Each structure stands twice: as C-alpha cells, then as structure tokens.
Short mmCIF file of C-alpha atoms and ligand atoms in Angstrom, two decimals:
data_model
loop_
_atom_site.label_atom_id
_atom_site.label_comp_id
_atom_site.label_asym_id
_atom_site.label_seq_id
_atom_site.Cartn_x
_atom_site.Cartn_y
_atom_site.Cartn_z
CA MET O 52 -50.99 3.37 11.15
CA ALA O 53 -53.60 1.39 9.47
CA LEU O 54 -55.84 -1.01 11.71
CA SER O 55 -54.51 -3.79 9.74
CA ASP O 56 -51.19 -3.46 11.14
CA VAL O 57 -52.48 -4.37 14.28
CA ALA O 58 -50.46 -7.32 15.59
CA ALA O 59 -52.33 -10.70 15.41
CA VAL O 60 -52.68 -13.13 18.54
CA GLN O 61 -51.91 -16.56 17.90
CA ARG O 62 -54.67 -18.90 18.31
CA ASN O 63 -54.32 -21.99 20.78
CA GLU O 64 -56.56 -24.53 19.03
CA ASP O 65 -56.03 -27.09 21.62
CA GLY O 66 -56.51 -25.13 24.55
CA ILE O 67 -59.42 -23.53 23.19
CA ALA O 68 -61.09 -26.99 22.70
CA ALA O 69 -60.49 -28.24 25.88
CA VAL O 70 -61.73 -24.96 27.60
CA LEU O 71 -64.95 -25.19 25.68
CA SER O 72 -65.36 -28.50 26.76
CA ILE O 73 -64.75 -27.66 30.50
CA LEU O 74 -67.13 -24.40 30.53
CA LYS O 75 -69.77 -26.26 28.91
CA GLN O 76 -69.94 -28.88 31.56
CA ARG O 77 -69.35 -26.61 34.55
CA PHE O 78 -71.64 -23.78 33.30
CA GLY O 79 -74.47 -25.40 31.04
CA GLU O 80 -76.84 -22.81 29.78
CA ARG O 81 -74.53 -20.04 31.07
CA PHE O 82 -72.04 -20.97 28.65
CA GLN O 83 -73.03 -20.29 24.89
CA THR O 84 -71.04 -21.03 21.79
CA GLY O 85 -73.74 -20.21 19.14
CA ALA O 86 -72.95 -17.83 16.05
CA ALA O 87 -75.07 -14.93 16.80
CA MET O 88 -73.94 -14.86 20.49
CA ARG O 89 -70.17 -14.90 19.72
CA GLU O 90 -70.59 -11.92 17.22
CA GLN O 91 -72.57 -9.85 19.37
CA HIS O 92 -69.61 -10.04 21.86
CA ALA O 93 -67.44 -9.07 19.51
CA HIS O 94 -69.61 -6.36 18.33
CA THR O 95 -68.39 -2.82 18.23
CA THR O 96 -70.17 0.45 17.77
CA THR O 97 -67.46 1.72 15.18
CA TYR O 98 -66.09 0.42 11.81
CA ILE O 99 -63.74 -1.73 13.66
CA PRO O 100 -64.27 -5.36 12.09
CA THR O 101 -65.71 -7.88 14.70
CA GLN O 102 -63.17 -10.75 15.83
CA ALA O 103 -65.57 -13.08 17.67
CA PRO O 104 -64.64 -15.23 20.90
CA ASP O 105 -65.20 -18.99 20.61
CA GLY O 106 -67.57 -18.92 23.42
CA VAL O 107 -69.48 -16.73 25.74
CA VAL O 108 -69.85 -17.17 29.70
CA PHE O 109 -72.17 -15.53 31.79
CA PRO O 110 -70.56 -15.78 35.57
CA GLU O 111 -72.76 -14.61 38.68
CA THR O 112 -69.81 -14.35 41.64
CA THR O 113 -66.06 -13.69 42.01
CA GLU O 114 -65.66 -17.19 42.74
CA GLU O 115 -66.98 -18.01 39.29
CA VAL O 116 -64.62 -15.90 37.54
CA GLN O 117 -61.83 -17.28 39.40
CA GLU O 118 -62.86 -20.81 38.17
CA ILE O 119 -63.18 -19.28 34.55
CA VAL O 120 -59.82 -17.52 34.74
CA ARG O 121 -58.02 -20.41 36.32
CA ALA O 122 -59.38 -22.80 33.53
CA CYS O 123 -58.15 -20.50 30.73
CA ALA O 124 -54.59 -19.91 32.66
CA ALA O 125 -53.99 -23.42 33.01
CA LEU O 126 -54.80 -23.90 29.16
CA ARG O 127 -53.44 -20.47 28.11
CA VAL O 128 -56.81 -19.45 26.56
CA PRO O 129 -57.59 -15.73 25.87
CA VAL O 130 -60.57 -14.45 28.48
CA ILE O 131 -61.79 -10.94 27.41
CA ALA O 132 -64.35 -9.53 29.80
CA PHE O 133 -67.51 -7.94 28.50
CA GLY O 134 -69.88 -5.14 30.06
CA THR O 135 -72.34 -3.93 27.60
CA GLY O 136 -69.72 -3.77 24.55
CA THR O 137 -70.41 0.00 23.80
CA SER O 138 -66.43 0.66 24.01
CA LEU O 139 -65.28 2.02 20.48
CA GLU O 140 -61.92 1.17 19.91
CA GLY O 141 -62.46 -2.73 19.51
CA HIS O 142 -61.59 -3.57 22.83
CA VAL O 143 -63.88 -6.43 23.20
CA ASN O 144 -62.54 -8.12 20.06
CA ALA O 145 -60.78 -11.64 20.24
CA PRO O 146 -58.14 -11.71 17.78
CA GLY O 147 -56.68 -14.82 19.02
CA GLY O 148 -60.46 -16.32 19.76
CA GLY O 149 -61.24 -17.45 23.57
CA ILE O 150 -63.85 -16.94 26.14
CA SER O 151 -65.86 -13.75 26.31
CA LEU O 152 -66.74 -13.44 30.09
CA ASP O 153 -69.92 -11.29 30.19
CA THR O 154 -70.60 -9.48 33.39
CA SER O 155 -74.36 -9.06 32.89
CA ARG O 156 -75.44 -11.58 35.55
CA MET O 157 -72.97 -9.65 38.23
CA ASN O 158 -75.90 -6.92 38.54
CA ARG O 159 -76.30 -6.23 42.11
CA VAL O 160 -75.74 -3.14 44.20
CA LEU O 161 -74.42 -4.75 47.23
CA ALA O 162 -74.36 -1.91 49.40
CA VAL O 163 -75.20 1.91 49.69
CA HIS O 164 -73.39 3.96 52.64
CA ALA O 165 -75.68 7.06 52.37
CA GLU O 166 -73.56 8.48 55.19
CA ASP O 167 -69.95 7.71 53.88
CA LEU O 168 -71.24 9.00 50.11
CA ASP O 169 -70.14 5.64 48.77
CA CYS O 170 -71.61 2.51 47.13
CA VAL O 171 -70.22 -1.06 46.53
CA VAL O 172 -71.57 -2.68 43.05
CA GLU O 173 -71.03 -5.83 41.04
CA PRO O 174 -69.50 -4.68 37.34
CA GLY O 175 -72.52 -5.43 35.17
CA VAL O 176 -74.73 -2.87 36.96
CA THR O 177 -75.00 -0.08 34.52
CA ARG O 178 -74.81 3.81 35.42
CA GLU O 179 -78.46 4.40 34.79
CA ALA O 180 -79.57 1.35 36.90
CA LEU O 181 -77.53 2.56 39.75
CA ASN O 182 -78.90 5.72 39.62
CA THR O 183 -82.54 4.45 39.49
CA HIS O 184 -81.49 2.26 42.36
CA LEU O 185 -80.28 5.43 44.32
CA ARG O 186 -83.13 7.61 43.31
CA ASP O 187 -84.99 7.58 46.93
CA THR O 188 -81.49 8.17 48.84
CA GLY O 189 -81.11 11.73 47.41
CA LEU O 190 -77.70 10.54 46.00
CA PHE O 191 -76.45 10.02 42.40
CA PHE O 192 -73.30 8.73 40.62
CA PRO O 193 -72.43 11.58 38.20
CA ILE O 194 -70.38 9.86 35.13
CA ASP O 195 -72.39 9.32 32.26
CA PRO O 196 -70.93 8.29 28.84
CA GLY O 197 -73.33 8.60 25.99
CA ALA O 198 -74.15 4.71 26.32
CA ASN O 199 -75.80 2.83 29.46
CA ALA O 200 -72.67 1.10 29.81
CA SER O 201 -71.51 -1.24 32.73
CA LEU O 202 -69.78 0.24 35.90
CA GLY O 203 -67.17 -2.21 35.55
CA GLY O 204 -66.34 -1.55 31.64
CA MET O 205 -66.54 2.23 32.41
CA ALA O 206 -63.69 1.75 35.26
CA ALA O 207 -61.85 -0.53 33.08
CA THR O 208 -61.85 2.38 30.43
CA ARG O 209 -61.24 5.17 32.79
CA ALA O 210 -64.48 6.71 30.98
CA SER O 211 -66.08 10.02 31.92
CA GLY O 212 -68.90 12.23 29.84
CA THR O 213 -70.50 15.47 30.11
CA ASN O 214 -70.24 15.58 33.97
CA ALA O 215 -66.40 15.20 34.01
CA VAL O 216 -65.48 19.08 34.11
CA ARG O 217 -67.01 19.10 37.71
CA TYR O 218 -67.35 15.83 39.01
CA GLY O 219 -63.83 13.86 37.25
CA THR O 220 -63.79 10.73 35.82
CA MET O 221 -63.59 7.27 36.62
CA ARG O 222 -60.09 7.70 37.85
CA GLU O 223 -61.59 10.14 40.41
CA ASN O 224 -64.77 8.30 41.33
CA VAL O 225 -63.37 4.62 41.91
CA LEU O 226 -62.25 4.12 45.60
CA ALA O 227 -61.52 0.42 45.39
CA LEU O 228 -61.98 -2.47 43.42
CA THR O 229 -62.08 -6.30 43.89
CA ALA O 230 -60.54 -8.17 40.63
CA VAL O 231 -59.67 -11.41 39.73
CA MET O 232 -55.79 -11.76 38.44
CA ALA O 233 -54.52 -13.77 35.52
CA ASP O 234 -53.76 -16.48 37.99
CA GLY O 235 -57.12 -16.62 39.55
CA ARG O 236 -56.21 -14.77 42.52
CA ALA O 237 -59.03 -12.37 43.80
CA ILE O 238 -57.59 -8.89 45.22
CA THR O 239 -59.06 -6.12 46.82
CA THR O 240 -57.38 -2.88 46.35
CA ALA O 241 -58.33 -0.48 48.94
CA ARG O 242 -61.02 -0.24 51.72
CA ARG O 243 -63.56 2.10 51.82
CA ALA O 244 -61.47 5.21 53.38
CA LYS O 245 -61.95 8.59 51.29
CA LYS O 246 -58.05 8.55 51.11
CA SER O 247 -55.37 6.18 51.76
CA ALA O 248 -51.38 6.06 51.30
CA ALA O 249 -51.23 2.37 51.81
CA GLY O 250 -48.76 0.78 49.28
CA TYR O 251 -48.81 1.10 45.38
CA ASP O 252 -52.27 2.46 44.02
CA LEU O 253 -53.43 -0.65 42.36
CA THR O 254 -57.02 0.66 42.08
CA ARG O 255 -55.70 3.39 39.69
CA LEU O 256 -53.55 0.76 37.85
CA LEU O 257 -56.62 -1.41 37.22
CA VAL O 258 -58.84 1.78 36.31
CA GLY O 259 -58.13 2.14 32.69
CA SER O 260 -56.85 -1.33 32.08
CA GLU O 261 -59.41 -2.45 29.87
CA GLY O 262 -59.29 -6.04 30.93
CA THR O 263 -55.61 -6.60 30.22
CA LEU O 264 -54.51 -6.78 34.02
CA GLY O 265 -57.61 -8.04 35.84
CA ILE O 266 -61.35 -8.78 35.97
CA ILE O 267 -63.38 -6.27 37.96
CA THR O 268 -66.05 -8.33 40.12
CA SER O 269 -66.69 -5.40 42.54
CA LEU O 270 -66.07 -1.44 42.92
CA THR O 271 -66.50 0.92 45.53
CA LEU O 272 -67.75 4.43 43.86
CA LYS O 273 -68.02 7.75 45.15
CA LEU O 274 -71.58 9.42 45.29
CA TYR O 275 -72.88 12.95 45.50
CA GLY O 276 -75.84 14.51 46.86
CA ILE O 277 -78.39 15.54 43.99
CA PRO O 278 -77.81 19.23 43.72
CA GLN O 279 -80.68 21.51 45.35
CA ALA O 280 -81.04 23.47 42.23
CA ILE O 281 -80.28 22.83 38.24
CA SER O 282 -80.19 25.41 35.62
CA GLY O 283 -79.15 25.02 32.31
CA GLY O 284 -79.37 25.99 28.53
CA VAL O 285 -78.08 26.52 25.04
CA CYS O 286 -75.84 29.31 23.81
CA PRO O 287 -75.24 29.83 20.04
CA PHE O 288 -71.83 31.32 19.14
CA PRO O 289 -70.72 32.68 15.68
CA SER O 290 -67.70 30.47 15.39
CA VAL O 291 -66.35 27.17 17.24
CA GLU O 292 -63.56 29.74 18.18
CA ALA O 293 -65.65 32.11 19.79
CA ALA O 294 -67.59 29.33 21.78
CA CYS O 295 -64.32 27.74 22.92
CA ASN O 296 -62.65 31.03 23.94
CA ALA O 297 -65.93 31.41 26.11
CA VAL O 298 -65.50 28.29 27.74
CA ILE O 299 -61.85 29.18 28.86
CA ALA O 300 -63.23 32.35 30.07
CA THR O 301 -65.70 30.27 32.14
CA ILE O 302 -63.16 28.17 33.57
CA GLN O 303 -60.67 30.76 34.46
CA MET O 304 -63.16 32.70 35.97
CA GLY O 305 -63.73 29.77 38.38
CA ILE O 306 -67.64 29.58 37.48
CA PRO O 307 -68.04 25.86 38.79
CA VAL O 308 -70.24 24.72 35.72
CA ALA O 309 -71.43 20.88 36.03
CA ARG O 310 -71.48 20.52 32.16
CA ILE O 311 -70.03 22.39 28.93
CA GLU O 312 -70.50 20.72 25.95
CA LEU O 313 -69.83 21.82 22.39
CA VAL O 314 -71.87 21.12 19.38
CA ASN O 315 -70.19 22.58 15.95
CA GLN O 316 -72.62 23.44 13.25
CA LEU O 317 -73.21 20.19 11.30
CA GLN O 318 -73.84 18.22 14.53
CA MET O 319 -76.32 21.01 15.56
CA ARG O 320 -78.02 20.58 12.22
CA ALA O 321 -78.04 16.73 12.83
CA ILE O 322 -79.50 17.31 16.51
CA LYS O 323 -82.22 19.30 15.37
CA GLN O 324 -83.30 17.19 12.79
CA HIS O 325 -83.44 14.29 14.90
CA SER O 326 -84.52 15.85 18.27
CA HIS O 327 -86.90 18.55 16.39
CA LEU O 328 -85.23 21.01 18.82
CA ASP O 329 -86.10 24.76 17.88
CA TYR O 330 -82.27 26.08 18.59
CA PRO O 331 -80.15 28.07 15.66
CA GLU O 332 -77.99 26.37 13.36
CA SER O 333 -74.82 27.26 14.70
CA PRO O 334 -71.97 26.56 16.74
CA CYS O 335 -73.59 26.09 20.66
CA LEU O 336 -72.62 25.18 24.00
CA PHE O 337 -74.81 22.90 26.10
CA VAL O 338 -74.18 24.34 29.78
CA GLU O 339 -75.45 23.22 33.09
CA PHE O 340 -74.72 24.63 36.57
CA HIS O 341 -75.58 22.46 39.80
CA GLY O 342 -76.07 24.36 43.38
CA SER O 343 -78.70 26.55 45.35
CA GLU O 344 -81.30 28.41 43.65
CA ALA O 345 -79.69 31.66 44.09
CA SER O 346 -76.03 30.06 43.21
CA VAL O 347 -77.68 28.61 39.65
CA ALA O 348 -79.10 31.72 38.57
CA GLU O 349 -76.11 33.59 39.37
CA GLN O 350 -73.97 31.04 37.55
CA ALA O 351 -76.03 31.22 34.47
CA GLU O 352 -76.25 34.92 34.62
CA SER O 353 -72.21 35.15 34.81
CA PHE O 354 -72.07 32.54 31.84
CA GLY O 355 -74.34 34.55 29.77
CA GLU O 356 -72.08 37.68 30.24
CA ILE O 357 -68.98 35.65 29.30
CA ALA O 358 -70.83 34.28 26.39
CA ALA O 359 -71.82 37.99 25.16
CA GLU O 360 -68.51 39.21 25.20
CA HIS O 361 -67.50 36.52 22.97
CA GLY O 362 -70.08 37.49 20.61
CA GLY O 363 -72.55 34.79 21.70
CA GLY O 364 -76.02 34.50 22.61
CA PRO O 365 -78.79 34.81 23.33
CA PHE O 366 -78.49 32.36 26.06
CA LEU O 367 -81.65 30.88 26.90
CA TRP O 368 -81.38 29.12 30.38
CA THR O 369 -84.30 27.23 32.49
CA SER O 370 -84.46 25.55 35.60
CA VAL O 371 -87.51 23.59 34.57
CA ALA O 372 -86.51 19.92 34.96
CA GLU O 373 -88.38 18.57 31.89
CA GLU O 374 -87.02 21.01 29.57
CA ARG O 375 -83.51 20.13 30.76
CA ALA O 376 -84.00 16.85 30.26
CA LYS O 377 -85.13 17.36 26.74
CA LEU O 378 -82.00 19.35 25.80
CA TRP O 379 -79.83 16.70 27.43
CA LYS O 380 -81.37 13.78 25.91
CA ALA O 381 -80.74 15.37 22.39
CA ARG O 382 -76.97 16.24 23.32
CA HIS O 383 -76.99 11.96 24.32
CA GLU O 384 -78.12 11.21 21.16
CA ALA O 385 -75.94 13.07 19.16
CA TYR O 386 -74.08 9.98 17.82
CA TRP O 387 -77.16 8.46 16.74
CA ALA O 388 -78.38 11.89 15.06
CA SER O 389 -75.16 12.35 13.24
CA LEU O 390 -75.65 8.93 11.76
CA THR O 391 -78.87 10.67 9.83
CA LEU O 392 -76.79 12.81 7.88
CA ARG O 393 -75.33 9.96 5.80
CA PRO O 394 -77.73 7.12 5.93
CA GLY O 395 -76.16 3.67 5.93
CA ALA O 396 -72.54 4.92 6.61
CA LYS O 397 -70.45 3.62 9.73
CA GLY O 398 -69.27 6.31 12.06
CA LEU O 399 -65.70 6.27 13.18
CA SER O 400 -65.74 7.86 16.57
CA THR O 401 -62.43 9.87 17.37
CA ASP O 402 -61.41 11.03 21.05
CA VAL O 403 -58.75 13.40 21.44
CA CYS O 404 -57.89 15.80 24.70
CA VAL O 405 -55.72 18.81 24.80
CA PRO O 406 -54.69 21.34 27.43
CA ILE O 407 -57.90 23.69 27.41
CA SER O 408 -55.63 26.72 26.15
CA ARG O 409 -54.96 24.90 22.86
CA LEU O 410 -58.68 23.57 22.36
CA ALA O 411 -59.74 26.23 19.74
CA GLU O 412 -56.65 25.92 17.93
CA CYS O 413 -56.79 22.30 17.73
CA ILE O 414 -60.59 22.48 16.84
CA ALA O 415 -60.00 24.89 14.16
CA GLU O 416 -57.24 23.23 12.27
CA THR O 417 -59.37 19.83 12.67
CA GLU O 418 -62.39 22.02 11.10
CA ALA O 419 -59.99 22.95 8.33
CA ASP O 420 -58.62 19.38 7.76
CA ILE O 421 -62.23 18.01 7.32
CA ALA O 422 -63.32 20.54 5.03
CA ARG O 423 -59.94 20.07 3.01
CA MET O 424 -60.65 16.02 2.65
CA GLY O 425 -64.37 16.54 1.83
CA LEU O 426 -65.36 14.53 4.81
CA ILE O 427 -68.66 14.26 6.36
CA ALA O 428 -67.80 14.46 10.41
CA PRO O 429 -69.56 16.38 13.05
CA ILE O 430 -67.86 17.35 16.24
CA VAL O 431 -69.22 17.57 19.82
CA GLY O 432 -66.84 17.91 22.85
CA HIS O 433 -66.52 17.72 26.46
CA VAL O 434 -64.78 21.10 26.17
CA GLY O 435 -64.54 21.95 29.96
CA ASP O 436 -61.96 19.44 30.00
CA GLY O 437 -60.27 20.23 26.39
CA ASN O 438 -62.04 16.84 25.23
CA PHE O 439 -63.74 16.49 21.68
CA HIS O 440 -65.05 14.19 19.40
CA VAL O 441 -65.39 13.74 15.74
CA LEU O 442 -67.28 11.39 13.91
CA VAL O 443 -66.31 10.60 10.74
CA LEU O 444 -69.06 9.06 8.58
CA MET O 445 -67.93 6.78 5.91
CA ASP O 446 -68.58 3.54 3.63
CA ALA O 447 -67.06 1.19 5.97
CA SER O 448 -67.14 -1.44 2.79
CA ASP O 449 -64.83 1.25 0.52
CA PRO O 450 -61.15 0.69 1.38
CA LYS O 451 -60.36 4.06 -0.15
CA GLU O 452 -62.88 5.92 2.44
CA VAL O 453 -61.53 3.77 5.53
CA ALA O 454 -57.98 4.64 4.39
CA GLN O 455 -58.87 8.28 4.12
CA ALA O 456 -60.63 8.25 7.52
CA GLU O 457 -57.51 6.78 9.00
CA GLU O 458 -55.42 9.24 7.52
CA PHE O 459 -57.59 12.13 9.35
CA VAL O 460 -57.86 10.27 12.47
CA GLY O 461 -53.76 9.62 12.46
CA ARG O 462 -53.44 13.32 11.96
CA LEU O 463 -56.12 14.67 14.67
CA ASN O 464 -54.32 12.32 17.21
CA MET O 465 -50.52 13.36 16.40
CA ARG O 466 -52.14 17.02 16.25
CA ALA O 467 -53.31 16.57 20.06
CA ILE O 468 -50.26 14.87 21.02
CA TYR O 469 -47.99 17.92 19.75
CA MET O 470 -50.08 20.24 21.77
CA ASP O 471 -49.47 18.29 24.69
CA GLY O 472 -52.66 16.52 24.88
CA THR O 473 -53.59 12.60 24.20
CA CYS O 474 -54.74 10.76 21.60
CA THR O 475 -57.82 9.44 23.82
CA GLY O 476 -59.32 11.66 26.62
CA GLU O 477 -62.06 8.73 27.66
CA HIS O 478 -62.35 6.10 25.13
CA GLY O 479 -59.23 4.35 25.64
CA ILE O 480 -56.77 2.50 23.31
CA GLY O 481 -58.37 -0.84 22.74
CA GLN O 482 -56.90 -1.93 19.07
CA GLY O 483 -57.78 1.39 17.18
CA LYS O 484 -55.13 3.66 19.30
CA MET O 485 -52.15 1.35 19.78
CA GLY O 486 -50.05 2.70 17.29
CA PHE O 487 -50.35 6.33 18.91
CA LEU O 488 -49.52 5.20 22.46
CA ALA O 489 -45.37 5.07 21.85
CA HIS O 490 -46.01 8.80 20.16
CA GLU O 491 -47.57 9.95 23.24
CA LEU O 492 -45.75 8.43 26.20
CA GLY O 493 -42.25 7.22 24.67
CA ASP O 494 -40.29 4.80 27.08
CA ALA O 495 -43.27 4.58 29.63
CA VAL O 496 -44.86 2.37 27.07
CA ASP O 497 -41.94 -0.19 27.90
CA VAL O 498 -42.76 0.17 31.82
CA MET O 499 -46.42 -0.73 30.91
CA ARG O 500 -45.12 -3.91 29.10
CA SER O 501 -43.32 -4.73 31.94
CA ILE O 502 -46.30 -4.38 34.29
CA LYS O 503 -48.38 -6.47 31.70
CA ALA O 504 -45.53 -9.13 31.48
CA ALA O 505 -45.32 -9.23 35.51
CA LEU O 506 -49.06 -9.49 36.22
CA ASP O 507 -50.09 -11.72 33.13
CA PRO O 508 -47.13 -13.40 32.22
CA GLN O 509 -49.07 -16.04 29.66
CA ASN O 510 -51.19 -12.91 28.19
CA ILE O 511 -54.35 -14.50 28.65
CA LEU O 512 -56.19 -11.25 29.79
CA ASN O 513 -57.52 -9.29 26.63
CA PRO O 514 -54.54 -9.94 24.52
CA GLY O 515 -53.86 -7.46 21.39
CA LYS O 516 -55.19 -4.40 23.07
CA ILE O 517 -53.33 -1.38 24.33
CA LEU O 518 -49.69 -2.46 23.93
CA PRO O 519 -48.50 -2.75 20.06
CA ARG O 520 -45.77 -5.83 19.86
C1 LIG F 874 -73.32 6.20 21.25
C2 LIG F 874 -72.06 6.32 22.69
C3 LIG F 874 -71.43 7.56 23.24
C4 LIG F 874 -70.20 7.30 24.02
N1 LIG F 874 -69.93 8.31 24.97
C5 LIG F 874 -68.98 8.18 25.73
C6 LIG F 874 -68.35 9.39 26.70
O1 LIG F 874 -69.15 10.23 26.59
N2 LIG F 874 -67.60 8.89 27.58
C7 LIG F 874 -66.99 7.92 27.21
O2 LIG F 874 -65.67 7.65 28.20
N3 LIG F 874 -67.19 6.79 26.63
C8 LIG F 874 -68.46 7.16 25.93
N4 LIG F 874 -68.65 5.86 24.86
C9 LIG F 874 -67.93 4.66 25.07
C10 LIG F 874 -68.24 3.60 25.89
O3 LIG F 874 -69.76 3.79 26.54
C11 LIG F 874 -67.41 3.72 27.23
O4 LIG F 874 -66.19 3.37 26.82
C12 LIG F 874 -67.83 2.61 28.38
O5 LIG F 874 -66.98 2.79 29.81
C13 LIG F 874 -67.85 0.97 28.07
O6 LIG F 874 -68.53 0.46 29.11
P1 LIG F 874 -68.91 -0.96 28.60
O7 LIG F 874 -69.82 -1.44 29.89
O8 LIG F 874 -69.79 -1.00 27.32
O9 LIG F 874 -67.61 -2.02 28.40
P2 LIG F 874 -67.32 -2.69 27.26
O10 LIG F 874 -67.52 -2.40 25.80
O11 LIG F 874 -67.99 -4.34 27.26
O12 LIG F 874 -65.82 -3.16 27.64
C14 LIG F 874 -65.01 -2.16 27.40
C15 LIG F 874 -63.41 -2.71 27.88
O13 LIG F 874 -63.45 -2.75 29.21
C16 LIG F 874 -63.18 -4.03 29.65
N5 LIG F 874 -63.90 -4.61 30.68
C17 LIG F 874 -65.65 -4.71 30.78
N6 LIG F 874 -65.97 -5.18 32.11
C18 LIG F 874 -64.79 -5.40 32.63
C19 LIG F 874 -64.32 -5.74 33.94
N7 LIG F 874 -65.41 -6.07 34.80
N8 LIG F 874 -63.50 -6.14 34.36
C20 LIG F 874 -62.38 -5.72 33.80
N9 LIG F 874 -62.20 -5.40 32.16
C21 LIG F 874 -63.65 -4.93 31.70
C22 LIG F 874 -63.39 -4.87 28.36
O14 LIG F 874 -62.53 -6.00 28.23
C23 LIG F 874 -63.02 -3.90 27.13
O15 LIG F 874 -61.50 -4.04 27.17
C24 LIG F 874 -69.89 6.14 24.25
C25 LIG F 874 -70.14 5.05 23.52
C26 LIG F 874 -71.28 5.18 22.61
C27 LIG F 874 -71.68 3.95 21.68
#
C-alpha cells in the first residue's frame, strides 16, 4: 500500500476558525499559529510529507489539557498530542488540520518513590531529563529509544530500545497513567501498586494508542537500581546469520544480557566513518551485561565462548565506563551515521519484529531483497527481541525511488507477518503502517475500531492514524 492511499480526514473549517479564536484568547503567547511553528509540529524524521496543524498550544496542567480538549470536542476539531516529534510513521501529522497540543511545558518530575522503585512524571519529561533527575538516587529508567523522546510520547507509541531485552518496553514499565479523554474527563488508570487485578487494564489500552484514545497528562513509571557493575563490548561475525545464531544461543542459555544489538556490514561502515571507531567492517554484535563485578565478567566470558562457537570474535569487552559510553554513543548515532552513506538522501526507517527463531532467516531474506533491488539500506537491530530496522536511503523527491522503497518495505512487513511476527516492534502504526494492520491482526482491527468509536465518537483525537477506514 502506498502512503498516498491513506484516507484523508475532512477539514472542519468553521470549527477550526472558532477554536483558533478561543485558544488565542485563552492562552495568549502559549498559542501559536506561525507557519514555522506549525510545520515543526508536523515534521517527521522520515520521508512522510508534512501535514501541518492550524495552531500549536502549550498547556501546563491537566486542567488546561481538559479545557483544550473540551473546546475541540464542542467544535469537532482534531487535537493531536505532541511530545518531541521524533516518531517515524507520520504520527504527529494533522491530515484534517486542527490543534497540536505540545506537552513540552508539562515537564516536571512530580515524585520519586525510591523505596517503591517508581516515579510520577508529567508527559513532557524526556527520558534523558528523567535520568539526570535520578542521578543521585542510584536509580534509573531504562527505556531508551535512539532519540531523546518525551515519556508521554514513548508511552503513546509503546516505545522500547536497546535495553528492552532485559527491562521490557513501555508496556512493562508504565504502572499507571492519568489521561484526558475525548470528552474532557481526566481519568487515572491505576494506583501505584506493583500489580492489580482491578477491572479492565486501561493503562495498557492507552499505552501504544498513539494519542487516538486519550492525552496522557501524567505517568507512573517503574525504576531500577543502577547495576553495581556493567561490562560490554563489540564482537565481529563472518555473517549476519552467524551473529543471529549466536544471539539465539545466548538467549536460550539464559544469559541475562542487558543489550544485544546487531549492526550489519554496511551499517558498521557508516558507524566507523561517523564515530571514528576502530572495529572491523563486518557484521557485529554490540553487547552489554549488568550485575555484580563477578557476574558481568562471567556473562562476558560465556558470551565470548558462544560467539566463538558461531565463528565470531574476538570479543573485546570492558568495564570502563568511558569506553562503554563511547561505543553506545556510536550505536545510538547509527541513524545519523547512515545518512552519511548517501548525502542529501532521506531515510525511510522500517521496524519489524519476528520470533527470535525466525530472525536469521528474516534478515537474510531482507538483505537478499536489498541487494536484488540495488538499495542503499543499512540494518540495525535490537535482536535479543527479534526486532530490527532497515534504513532505506532515497531521494524523496523522485517518485520512482519512493515507490521502490515502499515496495521494499511492504514486502518486509509481509515477510515479518508471515513469520508470525509484526510490522512494527516499537515505532508504531501512525500513518505509514496502517495498510498492514489488518494483514497482521484481521478481525481484531474491527474491535479496535469499536473501542475508538466508543471512546472518541467524534474522532477528534489524532484522527487518520492507526485505523484505516
Ligand atoms: C534517531 C531515532 C532513533 C529512534 N530509535 C527508536 C528506538 O530505538 N525505539 C523506539 O521505540 N523508537 C525509536 N524512535 C522513534 C521515537 O523516538 C519514538 O517513537 C518515541 O517514543 C516518540 O516520542 P516523542 O516524544 O517524540 O513522541 P511524538 O513523536 O511527539 O508523538 C508520537 C505519538 O505519540 C502521541 N503522543 C505524544 N505525546 C502524547 C501524550 N502526552 N498523550 C498521548 N499521546 C501522545 C502523538 O500524538 C503521536 O501519535 C527513534 C526515532 C529517531 C528519530
């Protein structure tokens, strides 16, 4: 399915004009309608064309979010929550115009309960800001998408990152949420108890709902103790398949690896050039272990042996914080490093996830497809979870290249689905993946539509996302 097939959302010109006037009067400087501001709030880090909202509002409290949503509901005007705008599938676009609700001023850490290992934050707090705030407590929040995203946006996209293999995703790490629903009611989905069997699990319904069911105004998150020791390193392999098989063996052996990231040969070339690292230009696994001094050393030794059995190595590892920081910085900058492989190109970032037993096969078939189509498309993956990304570098102004990239991505999504996997392990559906949801989940999509219709009957919350017409 081409992106151009995505259903348009009808503009409600009269309603929009009325809401613009109400919000200007109520929020003054905290309501902006300048072109640059509007464009920036629909800007996507990928090739999906920008569809700007009509205005951008900066609330500071749950009550202000309620006021905005009530005004939009009364006039049937779309309202699109905005965190830091790093989502990759057109999530923050405004296909029917409307109001972008920017949460960046809701950026307070409300409470840290060190004894309970949890905290309560506003949605605009970014993951790095939270960890800076926690620095002196001996605790940390582990979920780390490559961008410094907002925690509201991360919950709304059910994000994860390099640590998910050990600590889970936002699904496992959000204990409770406060959210403003489409009629302006604010609800809290759970208390701070570590577990609860009280009624429907609205926390998990809202996590991953991409701003289509409610606007999150606070989150209760799990925290973890900073490990006593951390070791990590990079291990080269003769092929991607050998690396994947080493990952499967590592997981099956029960080694509690904290991070295990695949970088294919082309991606390694880009990382070496960008970050000036002295590693071999071959498929590599970036690995990290958390625990006591003795256990991280033991885990690293065991991993080195498994890697050698699969033709990999040498596995050079270190416990020195500065060296580890350098290598993970290089891994986190993989996206920007890739763009240097084709200066001026736009990146189309894909995101599939398969059962780990199918990972080697899925990546091998994908690499063959890349070669057959002559694409420049490096691969990185959170492979401990069976999740990987291909970044297709293309000239976004050339319709032929865009069509070719979409064809490739379509085949990749269907390949993952046929392998009992998913068309998105962490980025979400947004606009870009809508055409694949029914292939993956069939009639379950109708149930999703019923939920959306029940909770947002006027379709004002981020319309034109997740659910195809
Ligand atoms: C270089 C790079 C690397 C990345 N790596 C990863 C990765 O490893 N793992 C990963 O999971 N993602 C990754 N991403 C994608 C992105 O960072 C995540 O999707 C992130 O969770 C988006 O957060 P955000 O604050 O930018 O949200 P936005 O882009 O602002 O919004 C995303 C969606 O959430 C909704 N939303 C935002 N705030 C709220 C709220 N308060 N209430 C309700 N809905 C809300 C929006 O309406 C939108 O639908 C990467 C992106 C980039 C650019």
